[in-house]
Coordinates of C-alpha atoms in Angstrom, one line a residue:
M227 CA 120.4 36.3 186.1
K228 CA 117.2 34.7 184.2
L229 CA 118.0 33.1 181.2
V230 CA 115.1 34.3 178.6
T231 CA 114.1 33.2 175.1
A232 CA 113.3 35.6 172.2
A233 CA 109.7 35.7 172.6
Q234 CA 109.8 37.3 176.4
M235 CA 112.8 39.4 175.6
R236 CA 110.9 41.4 172.8
E237 CA 107.8 41.3 175.1
L238 CA 110.1 43.3 177.7
D239 CA 111.3 45.4 175.3
R240 CA 108.1 46.2 173.7
A241 CA 106.9 46.5 177.7
A242 CA 109.5 49.4 177.7
I243 CA 108.9 51.5 174.8
V244 CA 105.1 51.1 174.5
G245 CA 104.1 50.9 178.5
R246 CA 106.7 53.1 180.2
G247 CA 107.6 55.0 177.5
I248 CA 111.7 54.8 177.3
P249 CA 112.3 56.1 173.7
G250 CA 113.9 52.8 171.9
L251 CA 116.8 55.5 171.3
D252 CA 117.9 55.2 174.5
L253 CA 117.3 51.3 175.4
M254 CA 120.1 51.2 171.9
E255 CA 122.3 54.0 172.9
R256 CA 123.3 51.7 176.2
A257 CA 122.7 48.8 174.2
G258 CA 125.3 50.4 171.3
A259 CA 127.8 51.7 174.5
A260 CA 128.2 48.0 176.1
V261 CA 129.5 47.0 173.0
A262 CA 131.5 49.7 172.9
R263 CA 133.1 49.5 176.2
C264 CA 133.6 45.5 176.0
A265 CA 135.4 45.8 172.3
A266 CA 137.9 48.2 174.4
A267 CA 138.4 45.5 176.7
M268 CA 138.4 43.3 174.6
I269 CA 141.4 45.0 172.8
R270 CA 142.9 46.6 175.8
E271 CA 143.1 42.9 177.5
G272 CA 144.3 40.8 174.8
R273 CA 146.7 43.2 173.5
L274 CA 144.9 43.6 169.8
R275 CA 145.2 46.1 167.4
P276 CA 142.9 48.6 168.3
R277 CA 141.2 48.4 165.0
V278 CA 137.7 47.7 165.3
L279 CA 135.7 46.4 161.9
L280 CA 132.1 46.6 162.7
C281 CA 129.5 44.5 160.2
A282 CA 126.3 45.9 160.1
G283 CA 123.0 45.0 159.6
K284 CA 119.2 46.2 158.8
G285 CA 118.0 45.8 162.6
N286 CA 118.3 47.2 165.8
N287 CA 122.0 45.4 166.1
G288 CA 123.2 47.0 162.9
G289 CA 122.0 50.2 165.4
D290 CA 124.0 48.4 168.1
A291 CA 126.9 48.8 165.8
F292 CA 126.5 52.4 164.2
V293 CA 126.5 53.0 168.0
A294 CA 129.3 51.5 169.3
A295 CA 131.5 52.6 166.3
R296 CA 130.9 56.1 167.1
R297 CA 132.3 55.4 170.7
L298 CA 134.3 54.0 169.8
R299 CA 136.2 56.6 167.7
A300 CA 135.3 59.0 170.9
E301 CA 138.0 56.8 172.5
G302 CA 140.7 57.1 169.6
I303 CA 139.5 53.5 168.5
A304 CA 139.6 53.5 165.4
V305 CA 136.6 51.6 163.0
R306 CA 135.9 50.7 160.1
M307 CA 131.8 50.4 159.5
L308 CA 130.9 47.4 156.6
L309 CA 127.0 47.7 155.9
F310 CA 125.1 44.4 154.7
A311 CA 122.1 46.5 153.5
H312 CA 120.5 48.9 151.5
R313 CA 119.9 51.9 153.7
G314 CA 116.5 52.6 152.5
D315 CA 115.4 49.1 154.3
I316 CA 117.0 49.9 157.8
A317 CA 115.0 50.2 160.6
R318 CA 114.4 53.8 162.0
D319 CA 116.1 53.7 165.3
A320 CA 118.9 52.4 163.8
I321 CA 119.3 54.6 160.9
E322 CA 118.9 57.7 163.0
N323 CA 122.2 56.1 164.6
L324 CA 123.9 55.6 161.2
R325 CA 123.1 59.2 160.6
R326 CA 124.6 60.3 163.8
Y327 CA 127.6 57.9 163.5
E328 CA 128.5 60.0 160.2
A329 CA 127.5 63.2 161.4
E330 CA 130.8 63.0 163.9
G331 CA 133.1 61.8 161.1
G332 CA 132.4 58.6 160.6
E333 CA 132.5 56.2 157.2
T334 CA 130.2 53.3 156.2
T335 CA 131.4 51.7 153.8
S336 CA 127.6 49.6 152.3
V337 CA 128.5 46.0 151.1
E338 CA 125.9 45.2 148.5
T339 CA 127.6 42.6 145.9
P340 CA 130.3 39.1 145.8
A341 CA 132.1 41.2 144.6
E342 CA 132.4 44.7 147.2
L343 CA 132.8 41.9 149.5
A344 CA 135.4 40.1 147.9
A345 CA 137.9 43.7 147.1
F346 CA 137.3 44.1 151.4
R347 CA 138.8 41.0 152.1
E348 CA 142.4 41.7 151.7
D349 CA 141.8 44.5 154.0
A350 CA 139.7 42.7 156.9
A351 CA 143.0 41.0 157.6
S352 CA 144.2 44.9 159.5
Y353 CA 141.9 44.9 162.1
G354 CA 142.4 43.5 165.9
L355 CA 138.9 42.8 166.5
A356 CA 135.6 42.7 164.4
V357 CA 132.0 43.3 165.4
D358 CA 129.0 41.0 164.6
G359 CA 126.3 43.1 164.5
I360 CA 124.0 41.5 161.1
L361 CA 121.4 39.5 162.6
G362 CA 119.4 39.3 165.9
T363 CA 117.1 37.8 168.3
G364 CA 114.0 38.3 166.1
A365 CA 115.4 36.6 163.2
A366 CA 113.8 33.4 161.6
G367 CA 114.1 31.4 159.5
E368 CA 117.2 29.9 157.2
V369 CA 120.0 32.3 156.6
S370 CA 120.5 33.5 153.3
G371 CA 121.1 35.4 150.3
Q372 CA 123.1 39.1 151.8
A373 CA 123.2 37.9 155.0
A374 CA 125.0 34.5 154.5
A375 CA 127.6 35.9 152.3
A376 CA 128.2 38.2 155.9
I377 CA 127.9 35.3 158.0
G378 CA 130.3 33.3 156.0
F379 CA 133.1 36.8 155.7
I380 CA 132.8 37.2 159.2
R381 CA 133.5 32.9 160.2
E382 CA 136.9 34.0 157.5
L383 CA 138.3 36.1 159.6
R384 CA 140.8 35.3 161.7
S385 CA 140.9 38.6 164.4
P386 CA 138.5 37.6 167.4
V387 CA 134.6 38.8 166.9
L388 CA 132.9 39.9 168.9
A389 CA 129.0 39.4 168.7
I390 CA 125.8 41.6 170.0
D391 CA 123.0 39.6 171.5
V392 CA 123.6 36.7 169.9
P393 CA 125.6 35.6 167.2
S394 CA 124.5 35.9 164.0
G395 CA 122.5 32.8 162.4
L396 CA 121.9 31.2 166.1
D397 CA 118.5 31.2 167.0
A398 CA 118.3 32.9 170.1
T399 CA 115.7 30.6 171.8
T400 CA 117.5 27.0 171.4
G401 CA 120.6 27.3 170.2
A402 CA 120.7 25.8 167.0
V403 CA 122.7 27.2 164.3
R404 CA 120.1 28.6 160.6
G405 CA 122.6 27.5 157.9
I406 CA 125.3 29.0 159.1
A407 CA 126.2 31.3 162.2
V408 CA 129.0 33.2 163.4
R409 CA 131.8 32.1 166.0
A410 CA 131.8 34.5 168.3
A411 CA 135.0 34.6 170.8
A412 CA 132.7 36.8 172.9
T413 CA 128.9 37.9 173.3
V414 CA 127.1 41.0 174.8
A415 CA 123.4 40.2 175.9
M416 CA 120.9 43.0 176.0
G417 CA 119.2 43.3 178.8
L418 CA 119.3 39.3 179.4
P419 CA 120.9 36.4 178.5
K420 CA 119.1 34.1 176.0
T421 CA 118.3 30.0 176.6
G422 CA 119.8 29.7 172.9
M423 CA 123.1 31.1 174.1
V424 CA 123.5 27.7 176.7
S425 CA 121.5 25.6 174.6
G426 CA 121.7 23.3 171.1
D427 CA 125.3 24.8 169.4
G428 CA 125.1 28.2 171.7
P429 CA 127.7 27.0 174.3
A430 CA 130.0 26.3 171.2
H431 CA 128.9 29.4 169.4
C432 CA 128.8 32.5 172.1
G433 CA 131.6 32.5 173.7
R434 CA 132.7 34.3 177.0
I435 CA 128.8 36.2 178.0
R436 CA 128.8 39.4 178.9
V437 CA 125.1 41.0 179.9
A438 CA 124.6 44.5 179.0
D439 CA 121.8 46.8 181.6
I440 CA 119.4 48.2 179.0
G441 CA 117.8 50.2 181.4
L442 CA 114.8 48.3 181.4
P443 CA 112.9 48.9 184.5
P444 CA 113.4 46.8 187.0
D445 CA 109.7 45.5 187.8
L446 CA 109.1 44.7 184.4
V447 CA 112.1 42.3 184.5
E448 CA 111.3 40.4 188.3
A449 CA 107.6 39.2 187.2
V450 CA 109.5 37.3 183.6
E451 CA 109.5 34.0 184.9
G452 CA 113.3 32.5 183.3
A453 CA 113.8 29.7 182.3
G454 CA 117.0 29.6 183.9
D455 CA 120.0 30.8 186.0
L456 CA 123.6 32.2 184.1
V457 CA 126.2 33.6 186.8
V458 CA 127.1 36.8 185.3
E459 CA 129.3 39.2 187.4
A460 CA 126.1 41.6 188.3
D461 CA 125.0 39.2 190.9
L462 CA 128.0 37.5 192.5
Q463 CA 129.7 41.5 193.6
S464 CA 127.8 41.6 196.6
L465 CA 129.5 38.9 197.8
F466 CA 132.5 40.3 197.6
P467 CA 132.1 43.8 200.3
P468 CA 134.7 46.1 201.2
R469 CA 137.7 44.9 203.5
P470 CA 137.9 47.0 207.0
R471 CA 141.1 48.9 207.2
L472 CA 141.4 47.2 210.7
A473 CA 141.2 43.5 209.6
H474 CA 143.6 41.0 209.9
K475 CA 144.7 37.9 208.3
G476 CA 141.9 35.9 210.1
D477 CA 138.6 37.7 209.3
F478 CA 139.1 36.5 206.5
G479 CA 139.0 32.9 207.0
H480 CA 141.5 29.5 207.4
V481 CA 141.3 27.1 204.9
L482 CA 142.4 23.1 205.7
V483 CA 144.1 21.6 202.0
V484 CA 144.1 17.5 202.5
A485 CA 145.8 16.7 199.3
G486 CA 149.2 15.5 197.7
S487 CA 150.6 11.8 197.6
P488 CA 154.1 10.7 196.1
G489 CA 154.2 12.0 192.8
M490 CA 151.7 13.9 193.4
T491 CA 152.5 17.5 195.3
G492 CA 151.3 19.8 192.4
A493 CA 147.7 19.0 193.3
A494 CA 147.7 20.5 196.8
C495 CA 150.6 23.0 195.9
L496 CA 147.9 24.4 193.1
A497 CA 144.6 24.0 195.8
A498 CA 146.6 25.5 198.4
S499 CA 147.8 29.0 196.1
A500 CA 144.2 29.0 194.6
A501 CA 142.8 29.8 197.8
L502 CA 145.3 32.1 198.6
R503 CA 145.2 34.0 196.0
S504 CA 141.5 34.3 196.0
G505 CA 141.5 35.5 199.4
A506 CA 142.0 33.5 201.8
G507 CA 143.5 34.9 204.8
L508 CA 145.7 31.6 205.7
V509 CA 145.8 28.1 204.5
T510 CA 147.0 24.9 205.4
V511 CA 148.3 21.3 203.6
A512 CA 147.8 18.7 205.3
A513 CA 149.8 15.9 203.5
A514 CA 152.0 12.7 204.2
R515 CA 155.5 14.1 206.5
S516 CA 157.6 12.6 203.6
L517 CA 156.1 15.3 201.7
N518 CA 156.6 18.2 203.9
P519 CA 159.9 19.6 202.1
V520 CA 158.5 19.8 198.8
L521 CA 155.4 21.4 200.5
A522 CA 157.4 23.6 202.2
A523 CA 160.0 25.2 199.6
K524 CA 156.7 25.4 197.2
L525 CA 153.8 27.5 198.9
T526 CA 156.2 29.9 201.1
E527 CA 152.8 31.6 201.6
A528 CA 151.1 28.1 203.2
M529 CA 151.5 26.1 206.2
T530 CA 151.5 22.8 206.4
L531 CA 150.6 19.6 208.6
P532 CA 152.8 16.8 208.4
L533 CA 151.1 13.9 208.7
P534 CA 151.8 10.3 209.9
E535 CA 152.0 7.6 207.0
T536 CA 151.7 4.0 205.7
R537 CA 155.3 2.4 204.6
E538 CA 153.9 3.3 200.5
G539 CA 153.2 7.1 201.7
A540 CA 149.9 7.2 201.6
L541 CA 147.3 8.9 205.0
G542 CA 145.6 5.9 206.4
G543 CA 143.3 6.2 209.8
E544 CA 145.9 7.5 212.4
A545 CA 146.2 11.1 209.6
G546 CA 142.8 11.0 210.0
E547 CA 142.4 11.4 213.7
E548 CA 145.7 14.0 213.8
I549 CA 143.7 16.1 211.3
L550 CA 140.5 15.8 213.2
R551 CA 142.4 17.5 215.9
A552 CA 143.1 20.6 215.1
A553 CA 139.6 20.6 212.2
D554 CA 138.9 23.2 215.1
R555 CA 140.8 25.3 213.5
F556 CA 140.1 26.0 210.4
D557 CA 136.8 27.8 208.4
A558 CA 136.9 25.6 205.5
A559 CA 138.1 22.5 203.6
V560 CA 139.3 21.2 200.8
I561 CA 139.7 16.7 200.6
G562 CA 141.1 14.7 197.4
P563 CA 143.3 17.0 194.7
G564 CA 146.3 14.4 193.9
L565 CA 145.7 12.5 197.1
G566 CA 145.7 8.8 196.7
R567 CA 143.7 5.6 196.5
R568 CA 144.7 3.6 198.6
P569 CA 141.8 1.2 200.6
E570 CA 143.6 3.4 204.1
T571 CA 143.0 7.0 202.3
V572 CA 139.4 5.8 200.8
A573 CA 138.9 5.0 204.6
M574 CA 140.5 7.9 205.6
V575 CA 138.3 10.6 203.8
R576 CA 135.2 8.4 204.5
A577 CA 136.0 9.0 207.8
L578 CA 136.5 12.6 207.6
I579 CA 133.4 13.4 205.2
A580 CA 130.9 12.0 207.9
A581 CA 133.1 14.1 211.0
L582 CA 134.1 17.2 209.9
R583 CA 132.1 20.3 210.9
V584 CA 133.4 23.3 208.7
P585 CA 132.2 23.9 205.3
T586 CA 133.9 21.1 203.0
V587 CA 135.2 20.9 199.0
V588 CA 135.3 17.3 197.9
D589 CA 137.1 16.7 195.3
A590 CA 139.0 14.4 192.9
D591 CA 140.4 11.5 195.1
G592 CA 137.9 12.3 197.6
L593 CA 135.1 11.6 195.3
Y594 CA 136.5 8.2 194.3
A595 CA 136.9 7.5 197.4
L596 CA 132.5 8.0 197.7
A597 CA 132.0 6.4 194.4
G598 CA 130.6 2.9 195.1
D599 CA 128.3 4.0 198.4
P600 CA 128.1 8.1 198.3
S601 CA 125.4 7.3 201.1
I602 CA 127.3 8.7 203.7
L603 CA 127.5 11.9 202.4
K604 CA 123.5 12.4 204.1
G605 CA 125.0 11.6 206.9
A606 CA 127.8 14.5 206.7
Q607 CA 127.6 17.0 209.3
A608 CA 129.1 19.6 207.1
P609 CA 127.9 21.2 204.3
L610 CA 129.8 20.0 201.5
V611 CA 130.4 21.0 197.8
L612 CA 130.8 18.0 195.6
T613 CA 133.0 19.0 192.4
P614 CA 132.6 15.9 189.8
H615 CA 133.5 16.3 186.2
P616 CA 131.1 13.9 184.1
G617 CA 133.1 10.4 184.5
E618 CA 133.4 11.1 188.4
M619 CA 129.5 11.8 188.6
A620 CA 129.0 9.3 186.9
R621 CA 131.2 6.6 189.4
L622 CA 129.3 8.6 191.8
A623 CA 125.6 8.0 191.0
G624 CA 126.1 4.4 189.2
G625 CA 125.9 4.9 185.4
D626 CA 128.3 6.0 182.4
A627 CA 129.7 8.8 181.3
A628 CA 127.9 8.8 178.2
G629 CA 124.5 8.8 179.7
V630 CA 125.7 11.9 182.1
L631 CA 126.7 13.9 179.3
R632 CA 122.7 13.1 177.8
D633 CA 121.3 15.1 180.6
R634 CA 123.9 17.2 182.7
R635 CA 121.1 18.9 184.5
G636 CA 119.5 15.9 185.0
A637 CA 122.3 14.1 186.4
A638 CA 123.5 16.8 188.6
E639 CA 119.9 17.7 189.7
G640 CA 118.7 14.4 190.8
F641 CA 122.3 13.7 193.1
A642 CA 122.4 16.7 194.7
R643 CA 118.3 15.9 195.9
L644 CA 119.2 12.9 196.9
H645 CA 121.9 13.2 198.8
G646 CA 122.2 17.2 200.7
A647 CA 124.9 17.9 198.6
V648 CA 125.4 21.5 196.2
V649 CA 126.6 19.6 193.1
V650 CA 129.3 21.5 190.9
L651 CA 129.6 19.5 187.4
K652 CA 132.7 20.9 185.9
G653 CA 132.5 20.9 182.0
M654 CA 131.9 23.7 179.2
Q655 CA 129.3 25.9 181.3
T656 CA 129.8 24.2 184.6
L657 CA 126.2 23.4 186.6
V658 CA 125.8 24.3 190.2
V659 CA 123.0 22.3 191.5
S660 CA 121.4 23.1 194.4
P661 CA 119.8 20.0 196.9
G662 CA 116.6 21.8 196.8
G663 CA 116.6 22.9 193.6
G664 CA 117.8 26.0 191.2
V665 CA 120.7 25.2 188.7
S666 CA 123.1 28.4 187.7
I667 CA 125.1 27.8 184.4
N668 CA 128.5 29.3 184.5
A669 CA 129.6 30.5 180.9
S670 CA 133.1 31.9 181.8
G671 CA 136.0 30.1 180.3
N672 CA 137.1 28.7 177.4
P673 CA 139.4 25.2 175.9
G674 CA 142.8 26.5 177.4
M675 CA 141.2 25.0 180.4
A676 CA 141.0 21.7 179.9
T677 CA 144.9 20.9 181.2
A678 CA 145.6 19.1 184.6
G679 CA 145.4 21.0 187.4
S680 CA 142.5 23.5 186.4
G681 CA 140.1 21.5 188.5
D682 CA 142.3 21.8 192.0
V683 CA 142.4 25.6 191.0
L684 CA 138.2 25.6 190.9
S685 CA 138.4 23.3 194.6
G686 CA 140.3 25.9 196.3
V687 CA 138.8 28.6 195.6
I688 CA 135.9 27.5 196.3
A689 CA 136.8 26.5 199.8
S690 CA 138.4 30.3 200.4
F691 CA 135.3 31.9 199.1
L692 CA 133.4 29.1 202.3
G693 CA 135.8 30.2 204.3
Q694 CA 135.0 34.2 203.9
Q695 CA 131.6 32.6 204.8
M696 CA 129.7 32.5 201.8
D697 CA 127.0 29.9 202.1
Q698 CA 127.3 26.2 199.4
R699 CA 125.7 28.3 196.9
D700 CA 127.0 31.2 196.4
A701 CA 130.6 30.5 197.4
A702 CA 130.7 27.6 194.5
R703 CA 128.3 30.2 192.3
A704 CA 131.5 32.6 192.4
A705 CA 134.4 30.3 192.3
V706 CA 133.0 29.0 189.0
F707 CA 132.8 32.3 187.1
V708 CA 136.0 33.8 188.7
H709 CA 138.1 30.9 187.7
G710 CA 136.4 30.4 184.3
D711 CA 137.3 34.6 184.5
A712 CA 141.2 33.8 185.4
G713 CA 140.9 31.3 182.9
D714 CA 139.9 33.7 180.3
R715 CA 142.5 36.3 181.1
A716 CA 144.8 33.6 181.1
A717 CA 143.9 32.7 177.7
M718 CA 143.6 36.0 175.9
R719 CA 147.1 36.4 176.8
L720 CA 148.6 33.5 176.1
G721 CA 146.6 31.7 173.8
E722 CA 144.8 28.7 174.6
R723 CA 147.2 26.2 173.5
G724 CA 149.7 26.7 175.8
M725 CA 148.3 27.8 179.3
T726 CA 148.5 26.3 182.8
A727 CA 147.0 25.8 185.5
S728 CA 149.4 27.9 187.4
D729 CA 148.4 30.8 184.7
I730 CA 145.5 31.2 185.9
V731 CA 146.0 31.2 189.5
E732 CA 148.3 33.9 189.0
R733 CA 146.0 35.8 187.6
L734 CA 142.4 35.2 190.0
P735 CA 143.2 38.3 191.7
A736 CA 142.7 40.0 189.0
A737 CA 139.2 38.4 188.4
V738 CA 138.0 38.9 192.1
E739 CA 139.4 42.1 191.8
A740 CA 137.1 42.6 188.2
L741 CA 133.9 41.6 190.5
V742 CA 134.9 43.8 193.2
R743 CA 135.0 47.1 191.5
G744 CA 131.9 45.9 189.2
D745 CA 134.6 46.1 186.1
W746 CA 133.0 44.9 183.7

């Protein structure tokens, strides 16, 4: 979905209201309804206390909060509305929605002085979720006065915060913090996501980004020149058509996982389990023969292909030849998780990448085998997806991790274009870069996913989607989103500190099913 600046979004709103005659109240109703849906989902998925504290300012974001409060009350969720503005200063459509909220029995507490704010602090701890509707995309300059006090109050809350359109205090175009800004667990972007959400301090303040359809005419949206692409649910749903009732397991792809070595069988198991849990019909793990008892015990649903090994338990040329003899059985492959870095294994990986014809994901030790001389990628016969973290990207490109982090987009674009592979540069807001140009940014996921094995899970999901006949770009975009969404579901239930890669795998089916159902 297109990323736009605050000015572009204002022009879109103006064109819809003035040029097309769409009432601003209709847009606000849709926006507030989306906030209410997201709030209810956060309460349900996070098992939060069903009490919502809404903080409203004088602008249209406040109006969205009034609509959300009215709709949450209608669903039986307790709400408390704090108004950080004089009623006479409230925007026209917003004041109408405040009247509607109060006409249906909603109560509003005006907060105009520090003493009034201090009196409410103790009660604030009883709410499971807070909603930030103080400032919107049109705010400019350093935040001060009542708005700054409101943001400071929201920042002190221990409950998660849902921001309306953009966290208050964050510049919607640049992502700069204008003095003080709300740190949200999630943000509902209205109409289109804003460039500031993926720039500057935006990623650290927006949390999970949801995009609400507020009824903008599609032709107006199409005419806007976006500043990038954010991966969102609405763009992915068509990739997951209903499964035919007469389907069999062979219809959903057979994934080959070339992974694992002594002491690293977990990587192979995670990649294989992730492929199965994200929809692959069949999975076979190719690993050293001595590891087969471990893999067979840990992987009930996956098959194994025991391979000849060296005295050290590593895979080499003989194993590679056996893989190639069996290659026609598979629809997609993963090479690398926990595979090891011995010279004979490196040579085998390079031979496989040159000879395999099925779409292939190269990860972890597979990427290590390419470092220093990635030129073999140009002669590969198979469509490739590479999944480096910044350190691996630096080794592939012959630079350093600090340089990659300074220009993640440039590093990934240059490598993808030069070597003809889709590059998934992992990290906060993972990038998916295509060889012919085009960069997609993923905003699902959380810091709890910085845990051992998380990357192995992602490689398995990408391979699963490749095996289900998605092309490289679509498979990578869908996989990074689903992987992040599963991680968000794990964090919501378990917290970020103790979650593991297996917790992500366990929630992959729910993340995929949410896309299939359009449950967002």
